[in-house]
Coordinates of C-alpha atoms in Angstrom, one line a residue:
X16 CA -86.4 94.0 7.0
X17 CA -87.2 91.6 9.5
X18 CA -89.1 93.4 12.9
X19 CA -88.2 91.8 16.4
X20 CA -90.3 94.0 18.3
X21 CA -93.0 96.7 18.4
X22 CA -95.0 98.5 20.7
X23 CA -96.8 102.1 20.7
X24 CA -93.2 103.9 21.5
X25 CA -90.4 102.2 20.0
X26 CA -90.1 99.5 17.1
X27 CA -86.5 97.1 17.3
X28 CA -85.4 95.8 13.7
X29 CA -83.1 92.9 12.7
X30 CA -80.3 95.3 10.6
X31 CA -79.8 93.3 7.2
X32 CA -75.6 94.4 6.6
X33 CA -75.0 96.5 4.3
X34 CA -78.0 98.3 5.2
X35 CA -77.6 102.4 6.6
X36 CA -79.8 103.1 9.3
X37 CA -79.8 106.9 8.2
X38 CA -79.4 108.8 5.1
X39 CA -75.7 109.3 3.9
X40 CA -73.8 111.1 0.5
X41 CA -74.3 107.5 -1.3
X42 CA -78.2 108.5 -1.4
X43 CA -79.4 104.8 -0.7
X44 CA -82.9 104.7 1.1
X45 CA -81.6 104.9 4.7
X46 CA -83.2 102.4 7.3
X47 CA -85.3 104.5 8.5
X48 CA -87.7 105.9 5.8
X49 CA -88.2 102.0 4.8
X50 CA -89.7 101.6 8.3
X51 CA -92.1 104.8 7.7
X52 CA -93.1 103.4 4.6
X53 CA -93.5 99.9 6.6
X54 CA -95.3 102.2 9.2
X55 CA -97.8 103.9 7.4
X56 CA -98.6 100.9 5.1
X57 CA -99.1 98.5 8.0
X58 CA -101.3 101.0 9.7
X59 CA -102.8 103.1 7.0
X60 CA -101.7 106.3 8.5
X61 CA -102.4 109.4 6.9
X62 CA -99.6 112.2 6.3
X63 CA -96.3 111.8 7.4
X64 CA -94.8 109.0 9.7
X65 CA -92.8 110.0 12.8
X66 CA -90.0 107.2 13.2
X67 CA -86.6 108.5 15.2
X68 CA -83.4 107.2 14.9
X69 CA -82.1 106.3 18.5
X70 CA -78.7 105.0 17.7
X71 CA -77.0 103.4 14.4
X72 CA -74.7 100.4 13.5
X73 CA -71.8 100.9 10.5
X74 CA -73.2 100.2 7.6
X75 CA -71.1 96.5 7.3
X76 CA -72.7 95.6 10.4
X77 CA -76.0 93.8 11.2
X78 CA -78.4 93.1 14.0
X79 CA -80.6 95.0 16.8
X80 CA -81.5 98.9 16.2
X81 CA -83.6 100.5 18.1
X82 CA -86.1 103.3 16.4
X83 CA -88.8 105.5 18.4
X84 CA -92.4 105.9 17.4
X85 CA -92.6 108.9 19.2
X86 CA -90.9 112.1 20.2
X87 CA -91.5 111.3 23.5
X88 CA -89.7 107.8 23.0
X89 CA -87.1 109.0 21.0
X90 CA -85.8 111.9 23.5
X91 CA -85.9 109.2 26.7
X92 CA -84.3 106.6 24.2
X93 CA -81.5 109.1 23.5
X94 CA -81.0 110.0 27.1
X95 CA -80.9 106.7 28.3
X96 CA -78.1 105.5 25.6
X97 CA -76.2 108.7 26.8
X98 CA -76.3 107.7 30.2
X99 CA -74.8 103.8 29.4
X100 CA -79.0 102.5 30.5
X101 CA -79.0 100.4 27.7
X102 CA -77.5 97.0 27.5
X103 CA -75.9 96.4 24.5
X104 CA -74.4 92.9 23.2
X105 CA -72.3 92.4 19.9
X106 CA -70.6 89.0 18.9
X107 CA -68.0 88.9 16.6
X108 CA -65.8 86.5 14.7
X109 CA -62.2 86.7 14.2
X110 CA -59.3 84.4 13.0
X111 CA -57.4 85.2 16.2
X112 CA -57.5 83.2 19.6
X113 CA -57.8 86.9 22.1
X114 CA -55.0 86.8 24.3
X115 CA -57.6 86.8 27.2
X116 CA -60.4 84.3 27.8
X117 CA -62.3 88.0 29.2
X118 CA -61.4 91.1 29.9
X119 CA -61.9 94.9 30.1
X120 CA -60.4 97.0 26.7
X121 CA -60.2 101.2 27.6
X122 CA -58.4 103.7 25.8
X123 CA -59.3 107.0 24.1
X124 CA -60.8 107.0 20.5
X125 CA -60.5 109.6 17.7
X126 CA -61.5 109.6 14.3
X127 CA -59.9 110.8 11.1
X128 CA -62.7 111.9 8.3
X129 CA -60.1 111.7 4.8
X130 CA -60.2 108.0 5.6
X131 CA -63.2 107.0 8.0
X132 CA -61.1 105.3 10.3
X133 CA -60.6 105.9 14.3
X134 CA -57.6 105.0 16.0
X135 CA -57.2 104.4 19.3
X136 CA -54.5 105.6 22.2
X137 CA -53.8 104.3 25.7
X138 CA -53.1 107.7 26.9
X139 CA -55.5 111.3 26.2
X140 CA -55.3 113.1 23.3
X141 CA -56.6 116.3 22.0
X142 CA -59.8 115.4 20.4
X143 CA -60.0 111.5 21.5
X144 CA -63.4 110.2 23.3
X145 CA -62.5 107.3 26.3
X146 CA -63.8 104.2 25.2
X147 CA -64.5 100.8 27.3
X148 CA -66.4 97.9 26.5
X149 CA -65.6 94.0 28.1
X150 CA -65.4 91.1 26.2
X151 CA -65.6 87.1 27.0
X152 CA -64.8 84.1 24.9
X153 CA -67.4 81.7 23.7
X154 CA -65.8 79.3 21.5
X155 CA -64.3 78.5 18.3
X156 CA -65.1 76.4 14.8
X157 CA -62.7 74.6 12.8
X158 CA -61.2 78.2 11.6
X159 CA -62.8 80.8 13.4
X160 CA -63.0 82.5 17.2
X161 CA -66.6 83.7 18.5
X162 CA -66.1 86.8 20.9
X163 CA -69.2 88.5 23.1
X164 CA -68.6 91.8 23.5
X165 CA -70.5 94.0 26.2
X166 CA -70.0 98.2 24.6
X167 CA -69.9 100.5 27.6
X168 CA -69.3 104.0 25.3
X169 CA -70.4 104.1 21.6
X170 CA -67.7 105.4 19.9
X171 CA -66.9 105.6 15.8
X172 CA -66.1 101.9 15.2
X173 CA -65.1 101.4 18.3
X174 CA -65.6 97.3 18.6
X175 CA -63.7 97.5 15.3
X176 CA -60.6 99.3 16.6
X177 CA -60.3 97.7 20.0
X178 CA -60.8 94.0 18.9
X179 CA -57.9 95.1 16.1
X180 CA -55.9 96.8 19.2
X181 CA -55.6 93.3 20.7
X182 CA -54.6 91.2 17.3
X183 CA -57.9 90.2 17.1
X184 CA -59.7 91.7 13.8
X185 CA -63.1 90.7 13.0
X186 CA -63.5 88.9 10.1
X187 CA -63.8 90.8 7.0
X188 CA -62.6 93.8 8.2
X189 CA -60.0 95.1 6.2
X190 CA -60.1 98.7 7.3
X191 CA -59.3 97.3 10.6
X192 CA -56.6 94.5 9.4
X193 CA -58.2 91.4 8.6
X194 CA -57.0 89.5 5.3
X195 CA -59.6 89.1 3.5
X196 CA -63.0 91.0 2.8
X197 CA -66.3 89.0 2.9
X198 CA -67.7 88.1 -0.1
X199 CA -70.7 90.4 0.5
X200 CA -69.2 93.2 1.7
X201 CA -70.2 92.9 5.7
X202 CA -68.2 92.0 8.4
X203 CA -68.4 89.3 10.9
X204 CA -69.8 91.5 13.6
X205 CA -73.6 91.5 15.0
X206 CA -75.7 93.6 17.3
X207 CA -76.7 90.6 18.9
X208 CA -78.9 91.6 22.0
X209 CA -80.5 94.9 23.4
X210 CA -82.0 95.4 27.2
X211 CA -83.2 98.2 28.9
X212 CA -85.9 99.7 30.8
X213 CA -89.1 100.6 28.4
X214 CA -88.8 104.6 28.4
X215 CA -92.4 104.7 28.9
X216 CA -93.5 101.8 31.0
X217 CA -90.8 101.0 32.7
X218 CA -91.4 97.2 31.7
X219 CA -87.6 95.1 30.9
X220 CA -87.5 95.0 26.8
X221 CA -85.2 92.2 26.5
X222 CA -84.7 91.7 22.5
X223 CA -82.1 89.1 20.6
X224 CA -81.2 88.8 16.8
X225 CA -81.0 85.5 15.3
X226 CA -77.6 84.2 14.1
X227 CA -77.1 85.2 10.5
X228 CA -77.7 82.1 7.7
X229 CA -74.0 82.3 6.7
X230 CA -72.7 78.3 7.2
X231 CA -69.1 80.4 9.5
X232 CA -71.9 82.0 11.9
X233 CA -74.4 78.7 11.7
X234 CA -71.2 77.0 13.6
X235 CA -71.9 78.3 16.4
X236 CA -75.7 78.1 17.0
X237 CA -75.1 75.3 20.0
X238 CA -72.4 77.7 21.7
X239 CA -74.9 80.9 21.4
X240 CA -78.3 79.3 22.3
X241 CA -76.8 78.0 25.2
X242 CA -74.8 81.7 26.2
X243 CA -78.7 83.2 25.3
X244 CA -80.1 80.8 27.6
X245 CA -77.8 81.6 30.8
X246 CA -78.2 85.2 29.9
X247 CA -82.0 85.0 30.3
X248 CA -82.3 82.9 33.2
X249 CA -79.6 85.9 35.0
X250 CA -81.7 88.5 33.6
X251 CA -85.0 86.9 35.1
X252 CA -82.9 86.5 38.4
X253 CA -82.6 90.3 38.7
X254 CA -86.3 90.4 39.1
X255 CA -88.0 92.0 36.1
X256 CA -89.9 90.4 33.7
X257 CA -88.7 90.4 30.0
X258 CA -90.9 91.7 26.8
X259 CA -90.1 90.6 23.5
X260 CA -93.2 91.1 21.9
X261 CA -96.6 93.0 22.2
X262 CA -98.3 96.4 22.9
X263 CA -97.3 98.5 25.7

């Protein structure tokens, strides 16, 4: 478990895949009661540990979550994710070229439980969610595509589905129609960046996730550094000063 930042409020961890971020039927130690125990080891706290889940990533996935120290925290957390406040980044590999060098993805979302898999319409449906996120093309290695995709709603797999909607799978994912399953069980998908206001200060928390060690995401390190780099110097354009470390 590797922590990217902490403050008084809320604590942002670096999502190992194949990792759940709360507890599920397969009755592995969920995300979040490892980061008590890290909690109230770190700090010697007595009793229990109050640590809130703000959001969640499928368990194949990896990168930024964001977890509240306090209730206080937590319920401004949730509102502002409710409200589309909260900056959220993913990059994803694929085999497929996109048809589009960027662009804007809607539709409407549902899920099916007997298989755990949403599908996606162009039109509304009884029981679909609309769904929108924008995504931009970084670059490619000798076999693979590197997408960035901005989420605007956070529906059930929903970079999964849409990426798949356009022929453009990412890797590993079978569920979603890739060809072959990573040899560890994740897919080529990471929560890359998070940005948003501090609920409690008000202070721009501006956090990345390093590249995962796998040689097909090391590739790209040049192409990413330099897309993290243009998105800093736009963010410190806007004004606000990012944190990515310390007390608040």
């Amino acid at each position: 478990m590797e922590i990217l930042y902490e403050d008084n409020h809320i604590i942002i961890v670096n999502k190992a895949p194949g990792e759940i971020v709360q507890g599920d039927k397969t009755g592995d130690e969920p995300l979040v009661e490892t980061l008590k125990h890290w909690i109230k080891e770190k700090y010697s706290k007595p009793g229990n540990v109050f640590c809130g889940v703000v959001h969640r990533l499928d368990r194949p996935v990896g990168g930024v979550v964001v977890f509240a120290k306090t209730s206080k925290a937590l319920a401004r957390m949730n509102e502002m994710f409710r409200d589309g406040k909260v900056d959220k980044t993913y990059l994803a590999l694929s085999r497929n070229h996109p048809p589009k060098d960027s662009e804007r993805l809607t539709g409407y979302i549902y899920s099916v439980e007997k298989n755990n898999k949403s599908y996606i319409s162009s039109t509304p449906r009884n029981g679909a969610k609309e769904a929108a996120l924008s995504y931009r093309y970084l670059g490619a290695s000798d076999r693979y595509h590197l997408l960035e995709v901005n989420l605007e709603t956070g529906r059930k797999h929903q970079i999964r589905v849409q990426l798949s909607s356009i022929g453009c799978p990412v890797k590993g994912d079978l569920k979603y129609g890739d060809k072959r399953s990573n040899p560890d069980g994740s897919i080529s998908l990471q929560a890359h960046r998070v940005r948003f206001e501090h609920p409690v200060s008000g202070k721009l928390i501006d956090v990345t996730a390093p590249l995962p060690a796998d040689p097909l995401w090391q590739a790209f390190v040049g192409i990413v550094s330099e897309n993290d780099a243009k998105a800093s110097v736009s963010a410190d354009a806007d004004g606000s000063v990012a944190v990515q470390n310390g007390d608040i």
